[in-house]
Tab-separated table of C-alpha atoms and ligand atoms in Angstrom:
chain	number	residue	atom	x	y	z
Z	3	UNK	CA	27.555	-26.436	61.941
Z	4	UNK	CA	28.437	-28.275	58.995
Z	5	UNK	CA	30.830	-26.959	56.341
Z	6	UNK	CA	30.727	-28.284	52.705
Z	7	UNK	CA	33.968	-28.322	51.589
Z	8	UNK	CA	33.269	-28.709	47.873
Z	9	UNK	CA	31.807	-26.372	45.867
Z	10	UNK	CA	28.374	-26.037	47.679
Z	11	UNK	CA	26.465	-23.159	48.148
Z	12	UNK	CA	23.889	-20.646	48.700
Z	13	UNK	CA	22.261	-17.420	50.520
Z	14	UNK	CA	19.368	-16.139	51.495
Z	15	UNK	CA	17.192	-18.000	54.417
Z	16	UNK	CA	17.052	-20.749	59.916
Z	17	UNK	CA	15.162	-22.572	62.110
Z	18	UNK	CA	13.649	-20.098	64.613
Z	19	UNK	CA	12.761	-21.937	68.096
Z	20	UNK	CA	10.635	-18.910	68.579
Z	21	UNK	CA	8.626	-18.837	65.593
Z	22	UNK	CA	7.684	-22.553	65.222
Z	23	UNK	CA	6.279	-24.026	61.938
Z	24	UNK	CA	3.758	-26.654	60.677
Z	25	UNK	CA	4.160	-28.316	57.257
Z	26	UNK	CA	1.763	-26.384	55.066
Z	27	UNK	CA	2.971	-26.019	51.360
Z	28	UNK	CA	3.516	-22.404	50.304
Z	29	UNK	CA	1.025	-20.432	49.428
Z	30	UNK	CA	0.020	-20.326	45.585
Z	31	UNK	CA	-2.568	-18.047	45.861
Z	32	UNK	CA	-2.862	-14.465	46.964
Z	33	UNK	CA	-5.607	-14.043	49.638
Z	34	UNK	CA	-9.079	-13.213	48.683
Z	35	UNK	CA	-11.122	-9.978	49.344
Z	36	UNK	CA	-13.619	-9.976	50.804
Z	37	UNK	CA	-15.162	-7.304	48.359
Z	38	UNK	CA	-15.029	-4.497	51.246
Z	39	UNK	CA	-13.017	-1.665	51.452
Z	40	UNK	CA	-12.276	-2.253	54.811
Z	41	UNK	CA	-10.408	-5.713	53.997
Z	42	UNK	CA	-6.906	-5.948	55.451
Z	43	UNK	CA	-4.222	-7.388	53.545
Z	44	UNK	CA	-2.456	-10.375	55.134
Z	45	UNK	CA	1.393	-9.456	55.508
Z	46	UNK	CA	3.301	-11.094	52.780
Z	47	UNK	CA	5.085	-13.851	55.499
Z	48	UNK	CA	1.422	-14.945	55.643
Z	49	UNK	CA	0.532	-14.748	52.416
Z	50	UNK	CA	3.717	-17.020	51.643
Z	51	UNK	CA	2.324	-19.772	54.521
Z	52	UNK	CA	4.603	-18.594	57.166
Z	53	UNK	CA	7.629	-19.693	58.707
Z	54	UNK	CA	7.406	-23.668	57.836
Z	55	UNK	CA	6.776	-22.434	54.003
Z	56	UNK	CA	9.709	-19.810	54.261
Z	57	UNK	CA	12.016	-22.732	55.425
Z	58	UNK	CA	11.035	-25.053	52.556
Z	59	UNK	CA	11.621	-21.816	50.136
Z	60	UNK	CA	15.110	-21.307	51.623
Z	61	UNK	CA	16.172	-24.941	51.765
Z	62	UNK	CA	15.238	-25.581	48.133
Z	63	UNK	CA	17.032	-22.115	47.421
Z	64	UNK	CA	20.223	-23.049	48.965
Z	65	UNK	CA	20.090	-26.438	46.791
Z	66	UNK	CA	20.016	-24.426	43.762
Z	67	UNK	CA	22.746	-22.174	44.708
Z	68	UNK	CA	24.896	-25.498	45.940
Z	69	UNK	CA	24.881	-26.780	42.249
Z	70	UNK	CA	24.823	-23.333	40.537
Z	71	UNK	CA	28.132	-23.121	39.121
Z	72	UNK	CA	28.382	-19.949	38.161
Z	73	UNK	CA	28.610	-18.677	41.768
Z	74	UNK	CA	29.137	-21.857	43.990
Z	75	UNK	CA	32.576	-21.787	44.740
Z	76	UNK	CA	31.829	-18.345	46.563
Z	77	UNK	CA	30.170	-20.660	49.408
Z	78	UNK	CA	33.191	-22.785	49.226
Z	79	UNK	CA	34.019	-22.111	52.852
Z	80	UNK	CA	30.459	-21.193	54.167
Z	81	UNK	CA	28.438	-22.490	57.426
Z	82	UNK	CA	25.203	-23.471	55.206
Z	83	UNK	CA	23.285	-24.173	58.133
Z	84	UNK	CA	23.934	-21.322	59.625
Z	85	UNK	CA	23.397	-19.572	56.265
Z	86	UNK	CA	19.900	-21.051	56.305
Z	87	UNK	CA	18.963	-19.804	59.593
Z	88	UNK	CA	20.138	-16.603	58.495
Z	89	UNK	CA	18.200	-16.334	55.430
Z	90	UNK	CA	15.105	-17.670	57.294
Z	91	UNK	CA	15.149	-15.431	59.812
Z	92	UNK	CA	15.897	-12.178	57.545
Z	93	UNK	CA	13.008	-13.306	55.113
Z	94	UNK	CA	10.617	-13.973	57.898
Z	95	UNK	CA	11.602	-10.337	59.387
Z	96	UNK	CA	11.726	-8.899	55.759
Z	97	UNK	CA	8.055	-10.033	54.863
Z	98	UNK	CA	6.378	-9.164	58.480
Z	99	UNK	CA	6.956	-11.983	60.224
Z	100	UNK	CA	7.469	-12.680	63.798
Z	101	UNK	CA	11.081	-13.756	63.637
Z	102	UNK	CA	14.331	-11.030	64.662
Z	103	UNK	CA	17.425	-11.719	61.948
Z	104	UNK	CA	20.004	-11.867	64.266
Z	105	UNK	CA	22.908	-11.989	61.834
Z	106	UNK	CA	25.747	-9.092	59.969
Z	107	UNK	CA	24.097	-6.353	58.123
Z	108	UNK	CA	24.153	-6.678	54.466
Z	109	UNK	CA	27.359	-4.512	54.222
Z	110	UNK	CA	29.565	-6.677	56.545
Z	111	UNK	CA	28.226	-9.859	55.825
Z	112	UNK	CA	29.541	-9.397	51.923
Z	113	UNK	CA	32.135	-7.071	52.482
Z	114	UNK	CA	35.502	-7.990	51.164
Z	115	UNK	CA	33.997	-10.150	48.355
Z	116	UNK	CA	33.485	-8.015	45.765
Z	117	UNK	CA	30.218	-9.568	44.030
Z	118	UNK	CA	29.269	-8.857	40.504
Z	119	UNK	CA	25.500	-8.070	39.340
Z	120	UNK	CA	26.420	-10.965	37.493
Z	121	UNK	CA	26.577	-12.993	40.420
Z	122	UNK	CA	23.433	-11.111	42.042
Z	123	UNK	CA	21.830	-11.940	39.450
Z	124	UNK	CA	22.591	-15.629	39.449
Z	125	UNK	CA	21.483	-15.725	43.271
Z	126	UNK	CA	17.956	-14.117	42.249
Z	127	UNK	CA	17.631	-16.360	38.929
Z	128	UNK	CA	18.141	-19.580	41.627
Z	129	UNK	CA	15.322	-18.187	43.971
Z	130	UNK	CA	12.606	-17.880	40.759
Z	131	UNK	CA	13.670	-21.052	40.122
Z	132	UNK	CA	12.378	-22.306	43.671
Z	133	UNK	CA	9.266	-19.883	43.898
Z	134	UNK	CA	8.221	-21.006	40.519
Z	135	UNK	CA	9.023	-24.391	41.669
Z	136	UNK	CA	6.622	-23.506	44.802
Z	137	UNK	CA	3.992	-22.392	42.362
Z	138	UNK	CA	3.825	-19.001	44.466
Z	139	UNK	CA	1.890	-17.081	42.980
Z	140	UNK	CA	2.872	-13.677	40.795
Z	141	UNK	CA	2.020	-10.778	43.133
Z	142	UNK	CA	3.905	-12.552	46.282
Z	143	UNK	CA	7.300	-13.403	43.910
Z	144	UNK	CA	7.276	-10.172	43.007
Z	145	UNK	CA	7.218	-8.497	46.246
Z	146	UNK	CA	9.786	-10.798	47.893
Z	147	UNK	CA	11.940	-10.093	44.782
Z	148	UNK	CA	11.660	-6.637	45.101
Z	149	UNK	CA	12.548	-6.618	49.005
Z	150	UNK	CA	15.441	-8.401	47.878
Z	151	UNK	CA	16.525	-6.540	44.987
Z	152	UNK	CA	16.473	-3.397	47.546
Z	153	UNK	CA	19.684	-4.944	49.288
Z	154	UNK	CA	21.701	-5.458	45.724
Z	155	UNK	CA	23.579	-1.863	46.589
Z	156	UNK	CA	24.309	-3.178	50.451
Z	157	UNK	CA	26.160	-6.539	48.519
Z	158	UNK	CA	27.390	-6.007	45.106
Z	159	UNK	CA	30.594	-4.682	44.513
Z	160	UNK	CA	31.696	-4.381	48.647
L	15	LIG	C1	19.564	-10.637	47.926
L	15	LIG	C2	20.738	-11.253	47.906
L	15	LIG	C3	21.436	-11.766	49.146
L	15	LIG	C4	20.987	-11.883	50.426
L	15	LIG	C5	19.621	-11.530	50.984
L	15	LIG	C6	22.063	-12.458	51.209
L	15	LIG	C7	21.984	-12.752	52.544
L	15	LIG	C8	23.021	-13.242	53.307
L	15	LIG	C9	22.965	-13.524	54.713
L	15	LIG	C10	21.717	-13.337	55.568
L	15	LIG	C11	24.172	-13.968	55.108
L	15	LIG	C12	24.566	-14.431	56.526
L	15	LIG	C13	25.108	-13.296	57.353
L	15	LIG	C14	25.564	-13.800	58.714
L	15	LIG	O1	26.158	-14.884	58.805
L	15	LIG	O2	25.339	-13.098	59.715
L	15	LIG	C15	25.013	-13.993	53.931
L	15	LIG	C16	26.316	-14.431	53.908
L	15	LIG	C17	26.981	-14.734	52.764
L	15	LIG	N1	26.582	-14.440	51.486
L	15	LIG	FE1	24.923	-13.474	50.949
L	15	LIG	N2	23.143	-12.662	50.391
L	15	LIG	C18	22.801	-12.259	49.128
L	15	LIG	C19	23.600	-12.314	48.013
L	15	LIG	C20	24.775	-13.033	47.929
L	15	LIG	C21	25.468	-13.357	46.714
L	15	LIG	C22	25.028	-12.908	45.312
L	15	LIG	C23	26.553	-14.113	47.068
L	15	LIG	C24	27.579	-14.760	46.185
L	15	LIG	C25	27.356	-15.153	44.957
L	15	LIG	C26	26.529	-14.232	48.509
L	15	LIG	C27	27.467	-14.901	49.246
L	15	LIG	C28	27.503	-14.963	50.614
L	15	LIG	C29	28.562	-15.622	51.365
L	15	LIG	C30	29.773	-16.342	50.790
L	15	LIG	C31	28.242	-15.478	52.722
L	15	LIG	C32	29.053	-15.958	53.924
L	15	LIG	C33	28.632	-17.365	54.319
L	15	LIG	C34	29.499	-17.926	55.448
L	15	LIG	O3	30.649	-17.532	55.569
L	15	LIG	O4	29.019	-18.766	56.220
L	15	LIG	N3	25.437	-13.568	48.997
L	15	LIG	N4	24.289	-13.546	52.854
């Protein structure tokens, strides 16, 4: 429950007893047909390399955000643990995984703060710099981004 008093920061990702976690890298590569028509598509969580992947992803993330001075000081006051598990949990939910996010909605969690699309914008430009950093590949960057970007009217200007 650590608190970074200076200008540290971050958002989206927790450490799920329940879910577990080896220490594969994330994935870099979407997943290969099989040249059927009956092939299933992995979720994207799996597709990513799961939960351990997801935390690496969020913990680079949150380092970005922590020396990202254009919107640091908003996580001034913030739990960043706690902010990890969050984001964890909500992209391991978001991207069919078998974690529950157990924190605010959207709405509440950013109400009161009045963020920019600026500021959005900063978040999102920190995470492609940790997916590209992550070498995931194209099609899985852009779906994550897009789940994401589907939340910008829940958190921008509340
Ligand atoms: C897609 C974009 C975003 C997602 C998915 C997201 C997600 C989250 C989540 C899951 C929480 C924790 C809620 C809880 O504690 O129950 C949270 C809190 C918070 N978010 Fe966001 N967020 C986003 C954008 C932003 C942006 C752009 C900022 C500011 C630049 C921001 C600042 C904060 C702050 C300050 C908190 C409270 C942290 C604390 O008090 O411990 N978020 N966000």
């Amino acid at each position: 429950m650590r608190k970074f008093s200076t200008l540290i920061a971050v958002t989206l990702m927790v450490s799920l007893a329940a879910c577990g976690g080896s220490s594969k890298k994330p994935a870099t590569t979407t997943t290969p047909t099989t040249g059927g028509t009956s092939a299933k598509k992995k979720s994207l969580y799996d597709r990513l390399g799961g939960l351990d992947a997801i935390k690496q992803v969020i913990a680079d993330f949150v380092g970005n955000v922590a020396a990202d001075e254009r919107i640091n000081g908003r996580f001034a006051n913030a739990d960043i643990e706690h902010l990890k598990t969050m984001l964890v949990e909500q992209v391991c939910e978001a991207t069919g995984g078998p974690c529950k996010y157990s924190g605010k909605d959207m709405v509440t969690a950013h109400t009161g703060m009045n963020l920019t699309d600026d500021e959005f914008n900063a978040l999102v430009e920190d995470l492609v710099t940790t997916l590209d950093k992550f070498q995931v590949a194209q099609a899985e960057k852009d779906e994550l981004l897009g789940a994401l970007g589907g939340m910008k009217g829940d958190i921008v200007g509340k």
